[in-house]
mmCIF file of C-alpha atoms in Angstrom:
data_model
loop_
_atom_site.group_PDB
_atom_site.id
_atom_site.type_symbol
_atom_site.label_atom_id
_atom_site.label_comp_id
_atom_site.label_asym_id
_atom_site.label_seq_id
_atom_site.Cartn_x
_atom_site.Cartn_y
_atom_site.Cartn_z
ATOM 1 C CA UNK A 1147 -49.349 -45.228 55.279
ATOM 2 C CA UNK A 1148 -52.853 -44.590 54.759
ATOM 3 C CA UNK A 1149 -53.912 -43.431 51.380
ATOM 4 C CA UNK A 1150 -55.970 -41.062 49.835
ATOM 5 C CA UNK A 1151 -56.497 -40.715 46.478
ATOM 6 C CA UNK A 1152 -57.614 -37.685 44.082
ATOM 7 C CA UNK A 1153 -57.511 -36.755 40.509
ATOM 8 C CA UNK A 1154 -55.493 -33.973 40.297
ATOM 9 C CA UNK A 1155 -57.300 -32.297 37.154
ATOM 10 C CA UNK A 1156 -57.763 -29.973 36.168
ATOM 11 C CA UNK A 1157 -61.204 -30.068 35.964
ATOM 12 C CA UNK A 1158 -62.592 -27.445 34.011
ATOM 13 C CA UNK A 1159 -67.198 -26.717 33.922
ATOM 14 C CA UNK A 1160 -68.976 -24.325 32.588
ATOM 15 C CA UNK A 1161 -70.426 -21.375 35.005
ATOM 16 C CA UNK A 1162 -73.495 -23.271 35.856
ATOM 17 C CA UNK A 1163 -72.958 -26.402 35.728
ATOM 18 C CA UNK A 1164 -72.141 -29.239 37.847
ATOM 19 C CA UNK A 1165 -69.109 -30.342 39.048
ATOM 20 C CA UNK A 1166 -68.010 -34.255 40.369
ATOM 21 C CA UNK A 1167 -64.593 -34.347 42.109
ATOM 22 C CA UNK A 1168 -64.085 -37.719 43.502
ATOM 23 C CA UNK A 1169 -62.181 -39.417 46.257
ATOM 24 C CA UNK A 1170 -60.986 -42.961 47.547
ATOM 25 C CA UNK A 1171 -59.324 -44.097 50.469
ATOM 26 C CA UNK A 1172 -57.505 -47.417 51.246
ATOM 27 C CA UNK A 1173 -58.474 -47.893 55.148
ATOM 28 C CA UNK A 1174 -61.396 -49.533 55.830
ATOM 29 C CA UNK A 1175 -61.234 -48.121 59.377
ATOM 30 C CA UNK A 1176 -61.519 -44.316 58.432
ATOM 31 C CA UNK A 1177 -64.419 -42.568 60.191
ATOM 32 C CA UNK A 1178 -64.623 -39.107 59.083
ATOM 33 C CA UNK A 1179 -64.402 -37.672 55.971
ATOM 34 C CA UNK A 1180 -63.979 -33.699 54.913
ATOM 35 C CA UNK A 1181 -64.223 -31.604 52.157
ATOM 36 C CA UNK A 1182 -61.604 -28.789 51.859
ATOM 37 C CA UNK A 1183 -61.332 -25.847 49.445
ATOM 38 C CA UNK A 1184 -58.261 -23.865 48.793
ATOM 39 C CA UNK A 1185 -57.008 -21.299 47.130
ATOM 40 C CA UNK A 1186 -53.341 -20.886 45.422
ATOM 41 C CA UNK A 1187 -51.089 -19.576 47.891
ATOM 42 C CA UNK A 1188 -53.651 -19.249 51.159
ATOM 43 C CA UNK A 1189 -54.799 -21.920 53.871
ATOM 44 C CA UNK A 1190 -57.888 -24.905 53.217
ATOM 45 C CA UNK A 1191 -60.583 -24.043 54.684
ATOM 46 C CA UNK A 1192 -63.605 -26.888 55.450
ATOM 47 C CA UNK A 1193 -66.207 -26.740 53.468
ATOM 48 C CA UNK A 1194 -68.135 -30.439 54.503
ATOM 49 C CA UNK A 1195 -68.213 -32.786 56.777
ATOM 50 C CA UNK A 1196 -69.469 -36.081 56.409
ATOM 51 C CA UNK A 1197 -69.189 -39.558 58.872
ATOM 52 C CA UNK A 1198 -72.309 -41.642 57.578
ATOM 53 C CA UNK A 1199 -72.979 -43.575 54.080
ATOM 54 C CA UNK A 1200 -75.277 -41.566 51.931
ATOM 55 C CA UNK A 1201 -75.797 -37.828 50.698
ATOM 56 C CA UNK A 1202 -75.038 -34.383 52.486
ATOM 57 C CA UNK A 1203 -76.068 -31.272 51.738
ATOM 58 C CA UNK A 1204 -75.155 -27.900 52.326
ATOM 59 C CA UNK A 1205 -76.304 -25.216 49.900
ATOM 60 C CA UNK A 1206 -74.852 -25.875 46.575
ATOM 61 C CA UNK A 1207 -72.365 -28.857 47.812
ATOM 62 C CA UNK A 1208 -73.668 -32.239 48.369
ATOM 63 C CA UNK A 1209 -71.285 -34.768 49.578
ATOM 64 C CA UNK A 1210 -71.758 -38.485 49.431
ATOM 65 C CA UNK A 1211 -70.168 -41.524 51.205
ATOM 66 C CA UNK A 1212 -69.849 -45.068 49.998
ATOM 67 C CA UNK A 1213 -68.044 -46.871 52.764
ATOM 68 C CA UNK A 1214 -68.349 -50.452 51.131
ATOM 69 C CA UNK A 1215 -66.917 -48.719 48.247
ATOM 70 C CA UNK A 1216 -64.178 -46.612 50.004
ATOM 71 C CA UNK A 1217 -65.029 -43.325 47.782
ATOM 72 C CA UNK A 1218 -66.437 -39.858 48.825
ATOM 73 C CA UNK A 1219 -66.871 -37.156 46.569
ATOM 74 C CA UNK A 1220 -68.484 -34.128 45.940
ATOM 75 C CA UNK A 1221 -70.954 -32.448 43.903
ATOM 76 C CA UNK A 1222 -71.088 -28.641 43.543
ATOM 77 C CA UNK A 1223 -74.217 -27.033 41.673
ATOM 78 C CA UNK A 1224 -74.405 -23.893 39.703
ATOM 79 C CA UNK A 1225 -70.537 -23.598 39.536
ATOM 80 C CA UNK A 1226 -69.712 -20.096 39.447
ATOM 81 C CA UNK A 1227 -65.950 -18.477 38.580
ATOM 82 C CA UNK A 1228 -65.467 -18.162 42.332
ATOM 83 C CA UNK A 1229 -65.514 -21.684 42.806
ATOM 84 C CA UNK A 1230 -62.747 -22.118 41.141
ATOM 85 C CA UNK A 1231 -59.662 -23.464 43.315
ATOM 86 C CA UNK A 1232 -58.276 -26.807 44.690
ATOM 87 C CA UNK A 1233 -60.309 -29.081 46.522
ATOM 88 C CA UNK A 1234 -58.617 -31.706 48.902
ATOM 89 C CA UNK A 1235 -60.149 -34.443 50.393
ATOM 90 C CA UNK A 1236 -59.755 -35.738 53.923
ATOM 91 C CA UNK A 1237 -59.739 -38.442 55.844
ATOM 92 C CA UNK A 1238 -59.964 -39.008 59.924
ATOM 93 C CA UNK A 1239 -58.591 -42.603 60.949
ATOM 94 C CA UNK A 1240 -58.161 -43.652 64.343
ATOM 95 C CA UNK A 1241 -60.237 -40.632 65.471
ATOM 96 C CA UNK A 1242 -56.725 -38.807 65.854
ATOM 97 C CA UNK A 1243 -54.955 -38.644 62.529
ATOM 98 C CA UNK A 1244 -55.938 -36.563 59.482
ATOM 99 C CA UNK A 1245 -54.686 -37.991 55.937
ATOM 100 C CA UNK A 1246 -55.437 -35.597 52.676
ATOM 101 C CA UNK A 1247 -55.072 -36.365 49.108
ATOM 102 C CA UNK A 1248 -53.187 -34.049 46.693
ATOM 103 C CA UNK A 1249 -56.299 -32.319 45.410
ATOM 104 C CA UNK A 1250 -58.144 -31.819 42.545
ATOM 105 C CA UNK A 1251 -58.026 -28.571 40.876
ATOM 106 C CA UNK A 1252 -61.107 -27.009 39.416
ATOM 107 C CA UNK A 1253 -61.764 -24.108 36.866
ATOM 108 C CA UNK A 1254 -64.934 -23.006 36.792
ATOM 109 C CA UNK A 1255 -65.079 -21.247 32.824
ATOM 110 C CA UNK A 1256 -67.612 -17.673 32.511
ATOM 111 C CA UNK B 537 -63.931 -18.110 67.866
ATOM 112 C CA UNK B 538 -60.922 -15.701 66.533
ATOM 113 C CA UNK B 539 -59.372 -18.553 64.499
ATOM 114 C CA UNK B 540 -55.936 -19.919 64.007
ATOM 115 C CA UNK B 541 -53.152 -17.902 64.374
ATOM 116 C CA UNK B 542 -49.503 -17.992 62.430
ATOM 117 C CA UNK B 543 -46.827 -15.778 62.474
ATOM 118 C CA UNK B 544 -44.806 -15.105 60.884
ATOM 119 C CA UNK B 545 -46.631 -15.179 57.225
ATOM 120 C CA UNK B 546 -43.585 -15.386 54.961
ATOM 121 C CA UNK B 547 -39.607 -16.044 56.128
ATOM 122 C CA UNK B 548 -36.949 -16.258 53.850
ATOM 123 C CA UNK B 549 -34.087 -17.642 55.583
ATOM 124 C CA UNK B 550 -30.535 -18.456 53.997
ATOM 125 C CA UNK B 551 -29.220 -22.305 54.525
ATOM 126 C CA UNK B 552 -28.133 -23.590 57.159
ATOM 127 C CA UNK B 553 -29.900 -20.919 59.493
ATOM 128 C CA UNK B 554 -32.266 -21.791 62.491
ATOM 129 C CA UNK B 555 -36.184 -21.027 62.349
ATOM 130 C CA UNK B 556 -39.092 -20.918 63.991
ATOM 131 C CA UNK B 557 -43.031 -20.795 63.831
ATOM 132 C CA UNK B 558 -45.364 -20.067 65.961
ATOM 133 C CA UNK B 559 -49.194 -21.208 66.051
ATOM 134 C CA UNK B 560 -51.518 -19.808 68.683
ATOM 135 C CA UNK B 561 -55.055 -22.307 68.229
ATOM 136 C CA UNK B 562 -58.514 -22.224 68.699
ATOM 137 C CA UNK B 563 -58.343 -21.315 72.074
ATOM 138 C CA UNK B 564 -60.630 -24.302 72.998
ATOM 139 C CA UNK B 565 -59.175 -27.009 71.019
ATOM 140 C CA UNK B 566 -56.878 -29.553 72.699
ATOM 141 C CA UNK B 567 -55.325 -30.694 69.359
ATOM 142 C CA UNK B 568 -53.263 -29.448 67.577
ATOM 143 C CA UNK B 569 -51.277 -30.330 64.578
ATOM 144 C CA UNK B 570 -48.650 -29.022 62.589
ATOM 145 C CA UNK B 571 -48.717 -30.099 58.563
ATOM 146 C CA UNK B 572 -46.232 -29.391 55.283
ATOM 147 C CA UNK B 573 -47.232 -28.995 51.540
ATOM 148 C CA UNK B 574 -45.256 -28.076 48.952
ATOM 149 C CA UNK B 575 -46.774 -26.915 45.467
ATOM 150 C CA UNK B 576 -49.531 -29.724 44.069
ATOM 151 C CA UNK B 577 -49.455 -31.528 47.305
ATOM 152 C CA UNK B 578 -52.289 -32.202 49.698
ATOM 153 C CA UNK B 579 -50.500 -31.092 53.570
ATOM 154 C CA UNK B 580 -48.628 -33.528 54.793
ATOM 155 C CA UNK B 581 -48.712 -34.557 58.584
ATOM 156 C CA UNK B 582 -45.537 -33.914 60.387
ATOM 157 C CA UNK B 583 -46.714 -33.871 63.785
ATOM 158 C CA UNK B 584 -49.681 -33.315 66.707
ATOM 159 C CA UNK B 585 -50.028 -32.850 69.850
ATOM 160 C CA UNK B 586 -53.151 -33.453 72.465
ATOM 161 C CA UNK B 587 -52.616 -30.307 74.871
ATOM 162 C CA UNK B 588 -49.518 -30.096 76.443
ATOM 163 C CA UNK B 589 -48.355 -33.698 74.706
ATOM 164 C CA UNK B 590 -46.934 -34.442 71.601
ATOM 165 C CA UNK B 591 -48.350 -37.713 70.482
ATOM 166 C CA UNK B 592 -47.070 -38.944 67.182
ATOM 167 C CA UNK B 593 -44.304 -37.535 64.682
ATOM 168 C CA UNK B 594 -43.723 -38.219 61.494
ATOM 169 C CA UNK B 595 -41.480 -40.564 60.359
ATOM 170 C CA UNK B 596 -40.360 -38.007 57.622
ATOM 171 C CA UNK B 597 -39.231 -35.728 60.175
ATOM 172 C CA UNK B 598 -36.027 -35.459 60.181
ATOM 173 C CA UNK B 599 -33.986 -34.666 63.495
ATOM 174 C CA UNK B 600 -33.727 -31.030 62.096
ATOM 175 C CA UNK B 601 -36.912 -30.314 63.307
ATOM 176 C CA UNK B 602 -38.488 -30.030 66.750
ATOM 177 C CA UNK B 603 -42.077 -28.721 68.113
ATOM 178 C CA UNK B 604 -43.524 -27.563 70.961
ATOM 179 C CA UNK B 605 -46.580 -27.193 73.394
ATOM 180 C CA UNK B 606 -45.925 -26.018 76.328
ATOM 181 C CA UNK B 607 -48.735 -25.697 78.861
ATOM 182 C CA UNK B 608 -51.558 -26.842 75.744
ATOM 183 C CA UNK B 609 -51.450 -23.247 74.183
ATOM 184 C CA UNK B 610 -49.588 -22.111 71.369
ATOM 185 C CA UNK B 611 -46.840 -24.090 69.635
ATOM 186 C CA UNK B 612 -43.788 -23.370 68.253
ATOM 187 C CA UNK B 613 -41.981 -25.432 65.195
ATOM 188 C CA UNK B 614 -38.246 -24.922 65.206
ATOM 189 C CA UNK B 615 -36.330 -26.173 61.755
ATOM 190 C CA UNK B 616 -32.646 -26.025 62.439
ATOM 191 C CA UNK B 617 -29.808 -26.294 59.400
ATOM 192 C CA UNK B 618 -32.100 -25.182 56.751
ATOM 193 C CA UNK B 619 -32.086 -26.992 54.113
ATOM 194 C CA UNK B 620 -33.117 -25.797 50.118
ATOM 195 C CA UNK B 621 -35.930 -28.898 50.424
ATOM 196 C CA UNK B 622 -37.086 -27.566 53.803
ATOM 197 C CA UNK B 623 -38.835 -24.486 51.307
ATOM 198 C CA UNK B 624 -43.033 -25.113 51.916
ATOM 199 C CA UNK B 625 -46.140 -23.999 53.318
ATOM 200 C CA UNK B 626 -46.424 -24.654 57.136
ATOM 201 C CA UNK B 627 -49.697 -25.079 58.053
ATOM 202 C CA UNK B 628 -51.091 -25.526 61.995
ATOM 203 C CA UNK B 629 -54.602 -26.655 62.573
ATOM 204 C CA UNK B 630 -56.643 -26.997 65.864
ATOM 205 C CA UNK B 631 -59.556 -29.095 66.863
ATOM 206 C CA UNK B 632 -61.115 -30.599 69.465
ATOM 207 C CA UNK B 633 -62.009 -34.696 69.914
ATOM 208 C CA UNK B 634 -62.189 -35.827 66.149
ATOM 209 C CA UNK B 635 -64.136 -32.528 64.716
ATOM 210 C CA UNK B 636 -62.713 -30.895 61.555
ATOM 211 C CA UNK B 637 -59.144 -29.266 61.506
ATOM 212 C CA UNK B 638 -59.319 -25.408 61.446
ATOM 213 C CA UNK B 639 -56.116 -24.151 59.488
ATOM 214 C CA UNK B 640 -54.201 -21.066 60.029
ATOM 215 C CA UNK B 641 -53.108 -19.241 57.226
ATOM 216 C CA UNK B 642 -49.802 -20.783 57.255
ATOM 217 C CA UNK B 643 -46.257 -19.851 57.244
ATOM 218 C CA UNK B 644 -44.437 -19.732 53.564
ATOM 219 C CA UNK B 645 -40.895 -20.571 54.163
ATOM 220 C CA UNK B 646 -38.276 -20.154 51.590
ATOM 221 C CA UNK B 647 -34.961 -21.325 52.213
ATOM 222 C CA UNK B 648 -32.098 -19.576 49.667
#
């Protein structure tokens, strides 16, 4: 069983600032690595991609990749209210199978 | 691109009764996979298929449960027995090679 870990928070920032959520995975052999948000009671939906060490960045979301390190995580600027939700983390391995962690939920305070 | 597709969006069932999901894909995405989560959980993989063939299952799949492809559209996910633990959010997601998984918006079962 491949896993994935995430704290599972909550996390709670000021409107404005930035928030870390972090990630690590045990399978040196993962390729791909995601980024999704969700919302209670609706579907994730992607939010980054990322399949190279080093930073990403999309808007306000930067991800970053340590392979040697197994960790991704991922930096959100300017948090605002409607950031608030779950984020999960995901991980491709053997270019077929997706694993996700349990999430990290985030509160984003006014 | 009109998205993932799942119907129905809620189904309360009593146990021990027979049900089924549907999930019509991204129509040009061979994969498709068919995940679980249950309140604080990230989804949990129960089983995919790479167009008309169903490639891996999960181990935690108990015999109850069955899926289907046929000709690499939609899919269908059939629980039968119910069970009280069966209760979750069934989520189907498309892609195509190794890009991202597109979600539908999932079926909430509950099972009284």
């Amino acid at each position: 069983q491949k896993e994935v870990e995430q704290n599972s928070g909550p996390l709670s920032v000021p409107e404005g600032a930035i928030a870390s959520l972090n990630c690590t995975y045990s399978d040196r052999g993962s390729q791909s690595f995601f980024w999704y948000r969700q919302y209670s009671g609706k579907s994730p939906e992607l939010i980054m991609s990322i399949y190279s060490n080093g930073d990403k960045e999309d808007g306000r979301f930067t991800a970053q990749l340590n392979k040697a390190s197994q960790y991704v995580s991922l930096l959100i600027r300017d948090s605002q209210p409607s950031d608030s939700a779950t984020y999960l983390c995901a991980v491709l391995y053997n270019f077929n199978k997706f694993y996700f962690g349990s999430g990290t939920k985030l509160n984003v305070k006014p | 691109d009109t998205g993932v597709s799942q119907n129905p969006r809620h189904k309360i069932t009593k146990r021990g009764q027979n049900v089924t999901f549907r999930c019509d894909p991204i129509s040009e995405h061979n994969r498709l996979y068919w995940y679980r989560q249950t309140l604080g959980q990230g989804p949990e993989f129960l089983t995919y298929f790479q167009n008309e063939a169903q490639l891996e299952k999960s181990r935690l799949l108990s015999d109850r449960f069955s899926a289907e492809r046929p000709k690499g559209s939609f899919s269908t996910l059939e629980i039968q027995r119910t069970e009280q633990g069966d209760s979750a959010m069934y989520l189907c997601a498309s892609s195509n090679g190794d890009s991202p998984l597109h979600f539908g918006n999932g079926t909430r079962l509950t099972v009284t």
